[in-house]
JSON list of C-alpha atoms in Angstrom, two decimals:
[
{"chain": "A", "resi": 1, "resn": "GLY", "atom": "CA", "xyz": [-71.03, -34.18, -86.57]},
{"chain": "A", "resi": 2, "resn": "ASN", "atom": "CA", "xyz": [-69.24, -34.96, -83.32]},
{"chain": "A", "resi": 3, "resn": "SER", "atom": "CA", "xyz": [-70.95, -36.71, -80.41]},
{"chain": "A", "resi": 4, "resn": "VAL", "atom": "CA", "xyz": [-70.17, -38.40, -77.11]},
{"chain": "A", "resi": 5, "resn": "THR", "atom": "CA", "xyz": [-72.17, -41.21, -75.53]},
{"chain": "A", "resi": 6, "resn": "GLN", "atom": "CA", "xyz": [-71.74, -42.10, -71.85]},
{"chain": "A", "resi": 7, "resn": "MET", "atom": "CA", "xyz": [-73.28, -44.85, -69.81]},
{"chain": "A", "resi": 8, "resn": "GLU", "atom": "CA", "xyz": [-76.35, -43.60, -68.04]},
{"chain": "A", "resi": 9, "resn": "GLY", "atom": "CA", "xyz": [-76.40, -43.20, -64.31]},
{"chain": "A", "resi": 10, "resn": "PRO", "atom": "CA", "xyz": [-76.84, -42.90, -61.55]},
{"chain": "A", "resi": 11, "resn": "VAL", "atom": "CA", "xyz": [-74.15, -45.30, -60.44]},
{"chain": "A", "resi": 12, "resn": "THR", "atom": "CA", "xyz": [-74.02, -46.26, -56.77]},
{"chain": "A", "resi": 13, "resn": "LEU", "atom": "CA", "xyz": [-70.99, -48.09, -55.41]},
{"chain": "A", "resi": 14, "resn": "SER", "atom": "CA", "xyz": [-69.67, -49.04, -52.02]},
{"chain": "A", "resi": 15, "resn": "GLU", "atom": "CA", "xyz": [-66.39, -47.54, -50.86]},
{"chain": "A", "resi": 16, "resn": "GLU", "atom": "CA", "xyz": [-63.33, -49.39, -52.28]},
{"chain": "A", "resi": 17, "resn": "ALA", "atom": "CA", "xyz": [-65.32, -50.84, -55.19]},
{"chain": "A", "resi": 18, "resn": "PHE", "atom": "CA", "xyz": [-64.00, -50.79, -58.76]},
{"chain": "A", "resi": 19, "resn": "LEU", "atom": "CA", "xyz": [-65.42, -48.10, -61.04]},
{"chain": "A", "resi": 20, "resn": "THR", "atom": "CA", "xyz": [-65.91, -48.12, -64.80]},
{"chain": "A", "resi": 21, "resn": "ILE", "atom": "CA", "xyz": [-67.82, -45.42, -66.66]},
{"chain": "A", "resi": 22, "resn": "ASN", "atom": "CA", "xyz": [-68.08, -46.16, -70.36]},
{"chain": "A", "resi": 23, "resn": "CYS", "atom": "CA", "xyz": [-67.62, -43.46, -72.98]},
{"chain": "A", "resi": 24, "resn": "THR", "atom": "CA", "xyz": [-67.66, -43.77, -76.76]},
{"chain": "A", "resi": 25, "resn": "TYR", "atom": "CA", "xyz": [-67.37, -41.02, -79.32]},
{"chain": "A", "resi": 26, "resn": "THR", "atom": "CA", "xyz": [-67.99, -40.10, -82.93]},
{"chain": "A", "resi": 27, "resn": "ALA", "atom": "CA", "xyz": [-65.76, -37.49, -84.53]},
{"chain": "A", "resi": 28, "resn": "THR", "atom": "CA", "xyz": [-65.06, -36.28, -88.02]},
{"chain": "A", "resi": 29, "resn": "GLY", "atom": "CA", "xyz": [-61.38, -35.70, -87.25]},
{"chain": "A", "resi": 30, "resn": "TYR", "atom": "CA", "xyz": [-58.83, -36.93, -84.72]},
{"chain": "A", "resi": 31, "resn": "PRO", "atom": "CA", "xyz": [-60.03, -35.48, -81.43]},
{"chain": "A", "resi": 32, "resn": "SER", "atom": "CA", "xyz": [-58.51, -34.95, -78.02]},
{"chain": "A", "resi": 33, "resn": "LEU", "atom": "CA", "xyz": [-60.49, -36.68, -75.27]},
{"chain": "A", "resi": 34, "resn": "PHE", "atom": "CA", "xyz": [-61.27, -35.50, -71.76]},
{"chain": "A", "resi": 35, "resn": "TRP", "atom": "CA", "xyz": [-62.97, -36.45, -68.54]},
{"chain": "A", "resi": 36, "resn": "TYR", "atom": "CA", "xyz": [-64.36, -33.58, -66.51]},
{"chain": "A", "resi": 37, "resn": "VAL", "atom": "CA", "xyz": [-65.76, -33.88, -62.98]},
{"chain": "A", "resi": 38, "resn": "GLN", "atom": "CA", "xyz": [-68.35, -31.72, -61.26]},
{"chain": "A", "resi": 39, "resn": "TYR", "atom": "CA", "xyz": [-68.44, -32.02, -57.47]},
{"chain": "A", "resi": 40, "resn": "PRO", "atom": "CA", "xyz": [-71.62, -30.88, -55.68]},
{"chain": "A", "resi": 41, "resn": "GLY", "atom": "CA", "xyz": [-71.85, -27.09, -55.69]},
{"chain": "A", "resi": 42, "resn": "GLU", "atom": "CA", "xyz": [-68.69, -26.63, -57.73]},
{"chain": "A", "resi": 43, "resn": "GLY", "atom": "CA", "xyz": [-67.74, -25.89, -61.33]},
{"chain": "A", "resi": 44, "resn": "LEU", "atom": "CA", "xyz": [-66.44, -28.34, -63.91]},
{"chain": "A", "resi": 45, "resn": "GLN", "atom": "CA", "xyz": [-62.85, -29.43, -63.38]},
{"chain": "A", "resi": 46, "resn": "LEU", "atom": "CA", "xyz": [-60.62, -31.29, -65.77]},
{"chain": "A", "resi": 47, "resn": "LEU", "atom": "CA", "xyz": [-59.90, -34.76, -64.36]},
{"chain": "A", "resi": 48, "resn": "LEU", "atom": "CA", "xyz": [-57.70, -36.18, -67.14]},
{"chain": "A", "resi": 49, "resn": "LYS", "atom": "CA", "xyz": [-57.09, -36.03, -70.85]},
{"chain": "A", "resi": 50, "resn": "ALA", "atom": "CA", "xyz": [-55.49, -37.86, -73.76]},
{"chain": "A", "resi": 51, "resn": "THR", "atom": "CA", "xyz": [-54.56, -36.35, -77.10]},
{"chain": "A", "resi": 52, "resn": "LYS", "atom": "CA", "xyz": [-53.64, -39.32, -79.28]},
{"chain": "A", "resi": 53, "resn": "ALA", "atom": "CA", "xyz": [-54.36, -43.00, -79.73]},
{"chain": "A", "resi": 54, "resn": "ASP", "atom": "CA", "xyz": [-53.14, -45.33, -76.97]},
{"chain": "A", "resi": 55, "resn": "ASP", "atom": "CA", "xyz": [-52.37, -42.40, -74.65]},
{"chain": "A", "resi": 56, "resn": "LYS", "atom": "CA", "xyz": [-53.42, -43.03, -71.06]},
{"chain": "A", "resi": 57, "resn": "GLY", "atom": "CA", "xyz": [-54.60, -40.08, -68.99]},
{"chain": "A", "resi": 58, "resn": "SER", "atom": "CA", "xyz": [-54.44, -40.43, -65.24]},
{"chain": "A", "resi": 59, "resn": "ASN", "atom": "CA", "xyz": [-55.12, -38.32, -62.17]},
{"chain": "A", "resi": 60, "resn": "LYS", "atom": "CA", "xyz": [-56.21, -38.93, -58.55]},
{"chain": "A", "resi": 61, "resn": "GLY", "atom": "CA", "xyz": [-56.25, -42.69, -59.14]},
{"chain": "A", "resi": 62, "resn": "PHE", "atom": "CA", "xyz": [-58.51, -42.40, -62.19]},
{"chain": "A", "resi": 63, "resn": "GLU", "atom": "CA", "xyz": [-57.35, -43.64, -65.59]},
{"chain": "A", "resi": 64, "resn": "ALA", "atom": "CA", "xyz": [-58.65, -43.66, -69.15]},
{"chain": "A", "resi": 65, "resn": "THR", "atom": "CA", "xyz": [-57.02, -44.93, -72.35]},
{"chain": "A", "resi": 66, "resn": "TYR", "atom": "CA", "xyz": [-57.68, -43.44, -75.79]},
{"chain": "A", "resi": 67, "resn": "ARG", "atom": "CA", "xyz": [-58.79, -46.39, -77.96]},
{"chain": "A", "resi": 68, "resn": "LYS", "atom": "CA", "xyz": [-59.08, -45.28, -81.57]},
{"chain": "A", "resi": 69, "resn": "GLU", "atom": "CA", "xyz": [-60.06, -48.71, -82.86]},
{"chain": "A", "resi": 70, "resn": "THR", "atom": "CA", "xyz": [-63.11, -48.86, -80.60]},
{"chain": "A", "resi": 71, "resn": "THR", "atom": "CA", "xyz": [-63.61, -45.04, -80.41]},
{"chain": "A", "resi": 72, "resn": "SER", "atom": "CA", "xyz": [-63.72, -45.29, -76.63]},
{"chain": "A", "resi": 73, "resn": "PHE", "atom": "CA", "xyz": [-62.31, -43.54, -73.58]},
{"chain": "A", "resi": 74, "resn": "HIS", "atom": "CA", "xyz": [-63.63, -45.45, -70.56]},
{"chain": "A", "resi": 75, "resn": "LEU", "atom": "CA", "xyz": [-62.94, -44.04, -67.09]},
{"chain": "A", "resi": 76, "resn": "GLU", "atom": "CA", "xyz": [-61.70, -46.45, -64.42]},
{"chain": "A", "resi": 77, "resn": "LYS", "atom": "CA", "xyz": [-60.67, -46.33, -60.78]},
{"chain": "A", "resi": 78, "resn": "GLY", "atom": "CA", "xyz": [-59.57, -49.32, -58.75]},
{"chain": "A", "resi": 79, "resn": "SER", "atom": "CA", "xyz": [-60.94, -48.25, -55.38]},
{"chain": "A", "resi": 80, "resn": "VAL", "atom": "CA", "xyz": [-63.46, -45.44, -55.08]},
{"chain": "A", "resi": 81, "resn": "GLN", "atom": "CA", "xyz": [-63.88, -43.22, -52.04]},
{"chain": "A", "resi": 82, "resn": "VAL", "atom": "CA", "xyz": [-66.87, -41.31, -50.72]},
{"chain": "A", "resi": 83, "resn": "SER", "atom": "CA", "xyz": [-65.13, -38.12, -51.84]},
{"chain": "A", "resi": 84, "resn": "ASP", "atom": "CA", "xyz": [-65.34, -39.32, -55.48]},
{"chain": "A", "resi": 85, "resn": "SER", "atom": "CA", "xyz": [-69.11, -38.78, -55.43]},
{"chain": "A", "resi": 86, "resn": "ALA", "atom": "CA", "xyz": [-69.72, -36.35, -58.29]},
{"chain": "A", "resi": 87, "resn": "VAL", "atom": "CA", "xyz": [-70.98, -36.10, -61.87]},
{"chain": "A", "resi": 88, "resn": "TYR", "atom": "CA", "xyz": [-68.46, -37.22, -64.51]},
{"chain": "A", "resi": 89, "resn": "PHE", "atom": "CA", "xyz": [-68.53, -35.91, -68.07]},
{"chain": "A", "resi": 90, "resn": "CYS", "atom": "CA", "xyz": [-66.71, -37.36, -71.05]},
{"chain": "A", "resi": 91, "resn": "ALA", "atom": "CA", "xyz": [-65.85, -34.80, -73.75]},
{"chain": "A", "resi": 92, "resn": "LEU", "atom": "CA", "xyz": [-63.97, -34.37, -77.00]},
{"chain": "A", "resi": 93, "resn": "MET", "atom": "CA", "xyz": [-62.33, -31.48, -78.81]},
{"chain": "A", "resi": 94, "resn": "ASP", "atom": "CA", "xyz": [-61.72, -31.79, -82.54]},
{"chain": "A", "resi": 95, "resn": "SER", "atom": "CA", "xyz": [-59.14, -28.99, -82.84]},
{"chain": "A", "resi": 96, "resn": "GLY", "atom": "CA", "xyz": [-57.60, -30.57, -85.93]},
{"chain": "A", "resi": 97, "resn": "ALA", "atom": "CA", "xyz": [-60.79, -29.65, -87.74]},
{"chain": "A", "resi": 98, "resn": "GLY", "atom": "CA", "xyz": [-60.26, -26.04, -86.64]},
{"chain": "A", "resi": 99, "resn": "SER", "atom": "CA", "xyz": [-62.79, -26.13, -83.81]},
{"chain": "A", "resi": 100, "resn": "TYR", "atom": "CA", "xyz": [-61.96, -25.54, -80.16]},
{"chain": "A", "resi": 101, "resn": "GLN", "atom": "CA", "xyz": [-65.38, -26.33, -78.77]},
{"chain": "A", "resi": 102, "resn": "LEU", "atom": "CA", "xyz": [-65.84, -29.19, -76.37]},
{"chain": "A", "resi": 103, "resn": "THR", "atom": "CA", "xyz": [-68.59, -31.72, -77.12]},
{"chain": "A", "resi": 104, "resn": "PHE", "atom": "CA", "xyz": [-69.82, -33.31, -73.89]},
{"chain": "A", "resi": 105, "resn": "GLY", "atom": "CA", "xyz": [-71.70, -36.45, -72.99]},
{"chain": "A", "resi": 106, "resn": "LYS", "atom": "CA", "xyz": [-74.74, -36.20, -70.75]},
{"chain": "A", "resi": 107, "resn": "GLY", "atom": "CA", "xyz": [-72.82, -36.99, -67.60]},
{"chain": "A", "resi": 108, "resn": "THR", "atom": "CA", "xyz": [-72.84, -39.91, -65.19]},
{"chain": "A", "resi": 109, "resn": "LYS", "atom": "CA", "xyz": [-73.67, -39.31, -61.55]},
{"chain": "A", "resi": 110, "resn": "LEU", "atom": "CA", "xyz": [-71.61, -41.40, -59.15]},
{"chain": "A", "resi": 111, "resn": "SER", "atom": "CA", "xyz": [-72.58, -41.91, -55.53]},
{"chain": "A", "resi": 112, "resn": "VAL", "atom": "CA", "xyz": [-70.16, -43.75, -53.25]},
{"chain": "A", "resi": 113, "resn": "ILE", "atom": "CA", "xyz": [-71.56, -45.00, -49.96]},
{"chain": "A", "resi": 114, "resn": "PRO", "atom": "CA", "xyz": [-69.47, -45.88, -46.90]},
{"chain": "B", "resi": 1, "resn": "ASP", "atom": "CA", "xyz": [-58.30, -16.59, -56.59]},
{"chain": "B", "resi": 2, "resn": "THR", "atom": "CA", "xyz": [-57.16, -16.43, -60.23]},
{"chain": "B", "resi": 3, "resn": "GLY", "atom": "CA", "xyz": [-59.74, -18.79, -61.69]},
{"chain": "B", "resi": 4, "resn": "VAL", "atom": "CA", "xyz": [-62.55, -17.96, -64.12]},
{"chain": "B", "resi": 5, "resn": "SER", "atom": "CA", "xyz": [-65.05, -15.64, -62.46]},
{"chain": "B", "resi": 6, "resn": "GLN", "atom": "CA", "xyz": [-68.71, -15.33, -63.44]},
{"chain": "B", "resi": 7, "resn": "ASN", "atom": "CA", "xyz": [-71.27, -12.80, -62.26]},
{"chain": "B", "resi": 8, "resn": "PRO", "atom": "CA", "xyz": [-73.94, -12.95, -61.12]},
{"chain": "B", "resi": 9, "resn": "ARG", "atom": "CA", "xyz": [-74.08, -16.47, -59.73]},
{"chain": "B", "resi": 10, "resn": "HIS", "atom": "CA", "xyz": [-77.86, -16.52, -59.83]},
{"chain": "B", "resi": 11, "resn": "LYS", "atom": "CA", "xyz": [-80.37, -14.49, -61.81]},
{"chain": "B", "resi": 12, "resn": "ILE", "atom": "CA", "xyz": [-84.16, -14.65, -61.70]},
{"chain": "B", "resi": 13, "resn": "THR", "atom": "CA", "xyz": [-85.94, -12.68, -64.37]},
{"chain": "B", "resi": 14, "resn": "LYS", "atom": "CA", "xyz": [-89.41, -12.33, -65.79]},
{"chain": "B", "resi": 15, "resn": "ARG", "atom": "CA", "xyz": [-90.15, -13.63, -69.25]},
{"chain": "B", "resi": 16, "resn": "GLY", "atom": "CA", "xyz": [-89.51, -10.97, -71.87]},
{"chain": "B", "resi": 17, "resn": "GLN", "atom": "CA", "xyz": [-86.82, -9.15, -69.91]},
{"chain": "B", "resi": 18, "resn": "ASN", "atom": "CA", "xyz": [-83.22, -8.81, -71.06]},
{"chain": "B", "resi": 19, "resn": "VAL", "atom": "CA", "xyz": [-80.35, -10.20, -68.98]},
{"chain": "B", "resi": 20, "resn": "THR", "atom": "CA", "xyz": [-76.59, -9.84, -69.19]},
{"chain": "B", "resi": 21, "resn": "PHE", "atom": "CA", "xyz": [-73.94, -12.06, -67.67]},
{"chain": "B", "resi": 22, "resn": "ARG", "atom": "CA", "xyz": [-70.26, -11.30, -67.23]},
{"chain": "B", "resi": 23, "resn": "CYS", "atom": "CA", "xyz": [-67.23, -13.60, -67.39]},
{"chain": "B", "resi": 24, "resn": "ASP", "atom": "CA", "xyz": [-63.69, -12.73, -66.35]},
{"chain": "B", "resi": 25, "resn": "PRO", "atom": "CA", "xyz": [-61.29, -15.36, -67.69]},
{"chain": "B", "resi": 26, "resn": "ILE", "atom": "CA", "xyz": [-57.91, -16.32, -66.32]},
{"chain": "B", "resi": 27, "resn": "SER", "atom": "CA", "xyz": [-55.76, -13.30, -67.14]},
{"chain": "B", "resi": 28, "resn": "GLU", "atom": "CA", "xyz": [-53.28, -14.82, -69.60]},
{"chain": "B", "resi": 29, "resn": "HIS", "atom": "CA", "xyz": [-55.88, -16.88, -71.48]},
{"chain": "B", "resi": 30, "resn": "ASN", "atom": "CA", "xyz": [-56.66, -15.79, -75.04]},
{"chain": "B", "resi": 31, "resn": "ARG", "atom": "CA", "xyz": [-59.55, -18.16, -75.65]},
{"chain": "B", "resi": 32, "resn": "LEU", "atom": "CA", "xyz": [-62.94, -17.74, -74.01]},
{"chain": "B", "resi": 33, "resn": "TYR", "atom": "CA", "xyz": [-65.98, -19.98, -74.36]},
{"chain": "B", "resi": 34, "resn": "TRP", "atom": "CA", "xyz": [-69.63, -19.87, -73.38]},
{"chain": "B", "resi": 35, "resn": "TYR", "atom": "CA", "xyz": [-71.65, -23.03, -72.75]},
{"chain": "B", "resi": 36, "resn": "ARG", "atom": "CA", "xyz": [-75.18, -23.72, -71.57]},
{"chain": "B", "resi": 37, "resn": "GLN", "atom": "CA", "xyz": [-76.11, -26.61, -69.31]},
{"chain": "B", "resi": 38, "resn": "THR", "atom": "CA", "xyz": [-79.63, -27.77, -68.53]},
{"chain": "B", "resi": 39, "resn": "LEU", "atom": "CA", "xyz": [-80.59, -30.23, -65.81]},
{"chain": "B", "resi": 40, "resn": "GLY", "atom": "CA", "xyz": [-79.40, -33.74, -66.51]},
{"chain": "B", "resi": 41, "resn": "GLN", "atom": "CA", "xyz": [-77.46, -32.76, -69.61]},
{"chain": "B", "resi": 42, "resn": "GLY", "atom": "CA", "xyz": [-73.87, -32.05, -70.43]},
{"chain": "B", "resi": 43, "resn": "PRO", "atom": "CA", "xyz": [-72.78, -28.52, -71.31]},
{"chain": "B", "resi": 44, "resn": "GLU", "atom": "CA", "xyz": [-73.62, -27.40, -74.86]},
{"chain": "B", "resi": 45, "resn": "PHE", "atom": "CA", "xyz": [-71.30, -25.07, -76.73]},
{"chain": "B", "resi": 46, "resn": "LEU", "atom": "CA", "xyz": [-72.64, -21.61, -77.52]},
{"chain": "B", "resi": 47, "resn": "THR", "atom": "CA", "xyz": [-69.74, -19.48, -78.75]},
{"chain": "B", "resi": 48, "resn": "TYR", "atom": "CA", "xyz": [-65.96, -19.01, -78.67]},
{"chain": "B", "resi": 49, "resn": "PHE", "atom": "CA", "xyz": [-63.62, -16.00, -78.77]},
{"chain": "B", "resi": 50, "resn": "GLN", "atom": "CA", "xyz": [-59.95, -15.77, -79.49]},
{"chain": "B", "resi": 51, "resn": "ASN", "atom": "CA", "xyz": [-58.94, -12.42, -78.04]},
{"chain": "B", "resi": 52, "resn": "GLU", "atom": "CA", "xyz": [-61.72, -10.06, -79.14]},
{"chain": "B", "resi": 53, "resn": "ALA", "atom": "CA", "xyz": [-62.69, -12.03, -82.26]},
{"chain": "B", "resi": 54, "resn": "GLN", "atom": "CA", "xyz": [-65.77, -14.26, -82.10]},
{"chain": "B", "resi": 55, "resn": "LEU", "atom": "CA", "xyz": [-64.62, -17.25, -84.15]},
{"chain": "B", "resi": 56, "resn": "GLU", "atom": "CA", "xyz": [-67.35, -19.85, -83.62]},
{"chain": "B", "resi": 57, "resn": "LYS", "atom": "CA", "xyz": [-71.05, -19.69, -82.93]},
{"chain": "B", "resi": 58, "resn": "SER", "atom": "CA", "xyz": [-73.37, -22.61, -82.39]},
{"chain": "B", "resi": 59, "resn": "ARG", "atom": "CA", "xyz": [-76.61, -22.94, -84.27]},
{"chain": "B", "resi": 60, "resn": "LEU", "atom": "CA", "xyz": [-78.11, -23.09, -80.76]},
{"chain": "B", "resi": 61, "resn": "LEU", "atom": "CA", "xyz": [-77.31, -19.40, -80.43]},
{"chain": "B", "resi": 62, "resn": "SER", "atom": "CA", "xyz": [-80.48, -17.72, -81.62]},
{"chain": "B", "resi": 63, "resn": "ASP", "atom": "CA", "xyz": [-80.56, -14.06, -82.61]},
{"chain": "B", "resi": 64, "resn": "ARG", "atom": "CA", "xyz": [-81.78, -13.22, -79.10]},
{"chain": "B", "resi": 65, "resn": "PHE", "atom": "CA", "xyz": [-78.32, -14.15, -77.80]},
{"chain": "B", "resi": 66, "resn": "SER", "atom": "CA", "xyz": [-75.29, -11.96, -78.28]},
{"chain": "B", "resi": 67, "resn": "ALA", "atom": "CA", "xyz": [-71.82, -12.19, -76.83]},
{"chain": "B", "resi": 68, "resn": "GLU", "atom": "CA", "xyz": [-68.98, -9.70, -76.81]},
{"chain": "B", "resi": 69, "resn": "ARG", "atom": "CA", "xyz": [-65.40, -9.55, -75.69]},
{"chain": "B", "resi": 70, "resn": "PRO", "atom": "CA", "xyz": [-64.55, -5.96, -76.52]},
{"chain": "B", "resi": 71, "resn": "LYS", "atom": "CA", "xyz": [-60.94, -5.72, -75.36]},
{"chain": "B", "resi": 72, "resn": "GLY", "atom": "CA", "xyz": [-60.04, -9.36, -75.40]},
{"chain": "B", "resi": 73, "resn": "SER", "atom": "CA", "xyz": [-60.37, -9.60, -71.62]},
{"chain": "B", "resi": 74, "resn": "PHE", "atom": "CA", "xyz": [-63.80, -10.03, -69.97]},
{"chain": "B", "resi": 75, "resn": "SER", "atom": "CA", "xyz": [-66.84, -11.13, -71.93]},
{"chain": "B", "resi": 76, "resn": "THR", "atom": "CA", "xyz": [-70.57, -10.52, -71.67]},
{"chain": "B", "resi": 77, "resn": "LEU", "atom": "CA", "xyz": [-73.44, -12.72, -72.79]},
{"chain": "B", "resi": 78, "resn": "GLU", "atom": "CA", "xyz": [-76.78, -10.96, -73.30]},
{"chain": "B", "resi": 79, "resn": "ILE", "atom": "CA", "xyz": [-80.11, -12.67, -73.76]},
{"chain": "B", "resi": 80, "resn": "GLN", "atom": "CA", "xyz": [-82.89, -10.46, -75.07]},
{"chain": "B", "resi": 81, "resn": "ARG", "atom": "CA", "xyz": [-86.62, -11.12, -74.59]},
{"chain": "B", "resi": 82, "resn": "THR", "atom": "CA", "xyz": [-85.97, -14.09, -72.32]},
{"chain": "B", "resi": 83, "resn": "GLU", "atom": "CA", "xyz": [-88.14, -17.20, -72.61]},
{"chain": "B", "resi": 84, "resn": "GLN", "atom": "CA", "xyz": [-88.75, -19.95, -70.07]},
{"chain": "B", "resi": 85, "resn": "GLY", "atom": "CA", "xyz": [-86.67, -22.28, -72.21]},
{"chain": "B", "resi": 86, "resn": "ASP", "atom": "CA", "xyz": [-83.65, -20.08, -71.57]},
{"chain": "B", "resi": 87, "resn": "SER", "atom": "CA", "xyz": [-83.58, -21.24, -67.94]},
{"chain": "B", "resi": 88, "resn": "ALA", "atom": "CA", "xyz": [-80.24, -23.01, -67.55]},
{"chain": "B", "resi": 89, "resn": "MET", "atom": "CA", "xyz": [-76.76, -22.75, -66.12]},
{"chain": "B", "resi": 90, "resn": "TYR", "atom": "CA", "xyz": [-74.53, -20.56, -68.31]},
{"chain": "B", "resi": 91, "resn": "LEU", "atom": "CA", "xyz": [-70.90, -21.56, -68.08]},
{"chain": "B", "resi": 92, "resn": "CYS", "atom": "CA", "xyz": [-67.84, -19.64, -69.13]},
{"chain": "B", "resi": 93, "resn": "ALA", "atom": "CA", "xyz": [-64.45, -21.22, -69.72]},
{"chain": "B", "resi": 94, "resn": "SER", "atom": "CA", "xyz": [-61.04, -20.03, -70.83]},
{"chain": "B", "resi": 95, "resn": "SER", "atom": "CA", "xyz": [-57.87, -21.60, -72.15]},
{"chain": "B", "resi": 96, "resn": "PRO", "atom": "CA", "xyz": [-54.46, -20.45, -73.32]},
{"chain": "B", "resi": 97, "resn": "THR", "atom": "CA", "xyz": [-53.75, -20.33, -77.04]},
{"chain": "B", "resi": 98, "resn": "LEU", "atom": "CA", "xyz": [-50.52, -22.20, -76.58]},
{"chain": "B", "resi": 99, "resn": "GLY", "atom": "CA", "xyz": [-49.67, -25.07, -74.29]},
{"chain": "B", "resi": 100, "resn": "GLY", "atom": "CA", "xyz": [-52.62, -27.36, -74.51]},
{"chain": "B", "resi": 101, "resn": "THR", "atom": "CA", "xyz": [-56.32, -27.78, -74.93]},
{"chain": "B", "resi": 102, "resn": "GLU", "atom": "CA", "xyz": [-57.45, -27.72, -71.30]},
{"chain": "B", "resi": 103, "resn": "ALA", "atom": "CA", "xyz": [-60.39, -25.41, -70.67]},
{"chain": "B", "resi": 104, "resn": "PHE", "atom": "CA", "xyz": [-60.88, -23.96, -67.17]},
{"chain": "B", "resi": 105, "resn": "PHE", "atom": "CA", "xyz": [-64.49, -23.42, -66.18]},
{"chain": "B", "resi": 106, "resn": "GLY", "atom": "CA", "xyz": [-66.14, -20.87, -63.94]},
{"chain": "B", "resi": 107, "resn": "GLN", "atom": "CA", "xyz": [-68.88, -21.82, -61.50]},
{"chain": "B", "resi": 108, "resn": "GLY", "atom": "CA", "xyz": [-71.58, -20.58, -63.82]},
{"chain": "B", "resi": 109, "resn": "THR", "atom": "CA", "xyz": [-74.57, -18.26, -63.72]},
{"chain": "B", "resi": 110, "resn": "ARG", "atom": "CA", "xyz": [-77.87, -19.96, -63.03]},
{"chain": "B", "resi": 111, "resn": "LEU", "atom": "CA", "xyz": [-80.70, -18.25, -64.91]},
{"chain": "B", "resi": 112, "resn": "THR", "atom": "CA", "xyz": [-84.32, -18.82, -63.97]},
{"chain": "B", "resi": 113, "resn": "VAL", "atom": "CA", "xyz": [-86.97, -17.27, -66.21]},
{"chain": "B", "resi": 114, "resn": "VAL", "atom": "CA", "xyz": [-90.38, -17.03, -64.53]}
]
């Protein structure tokens, strides 16, 4: 079956620090990969996505590259801000196998302190 | 606001009672999903509709759970004979059939079974 493994949190960083949140996946097919973010008190929002190998998704200064050879989709940001404090979820969708469900990791809570 | 709308936002019920939640997807979206999220975990897929047809159901969805989307617009999720283990956040999401795999999430219904 499909699964997503994320680095465990919580992660606490100072403002302007470099962020990496690791994500690896297992899939039976060739999935699309996503990062979702959940700000305090809000619903899940798509942060970025990539649909094929070597694609780079980017948004709001965050980036992640689809690495098929290492089955990874690590999230990075060069300089975090306090407003980036949230829970980040890595997810996959294996639509090529005829399924449109998202499989999520457990989430990584990020706290950025001034 | 034309996002995914879920009602109620919070529900407290006594064990053994039935509860029903409603989801109104984004109006032009054909696909509708239900997920369940417990504390410290990522969302887990429950079921998926394309228009009014229920196309996927998770093995997590016991026979006490039923979902409908009678006219291909809003959906309801009913839990019969609730148990304390049903306490969770129930999330609804929708996506268009064409134009990508992004799912848009509502803010969820938090169920507490006492």
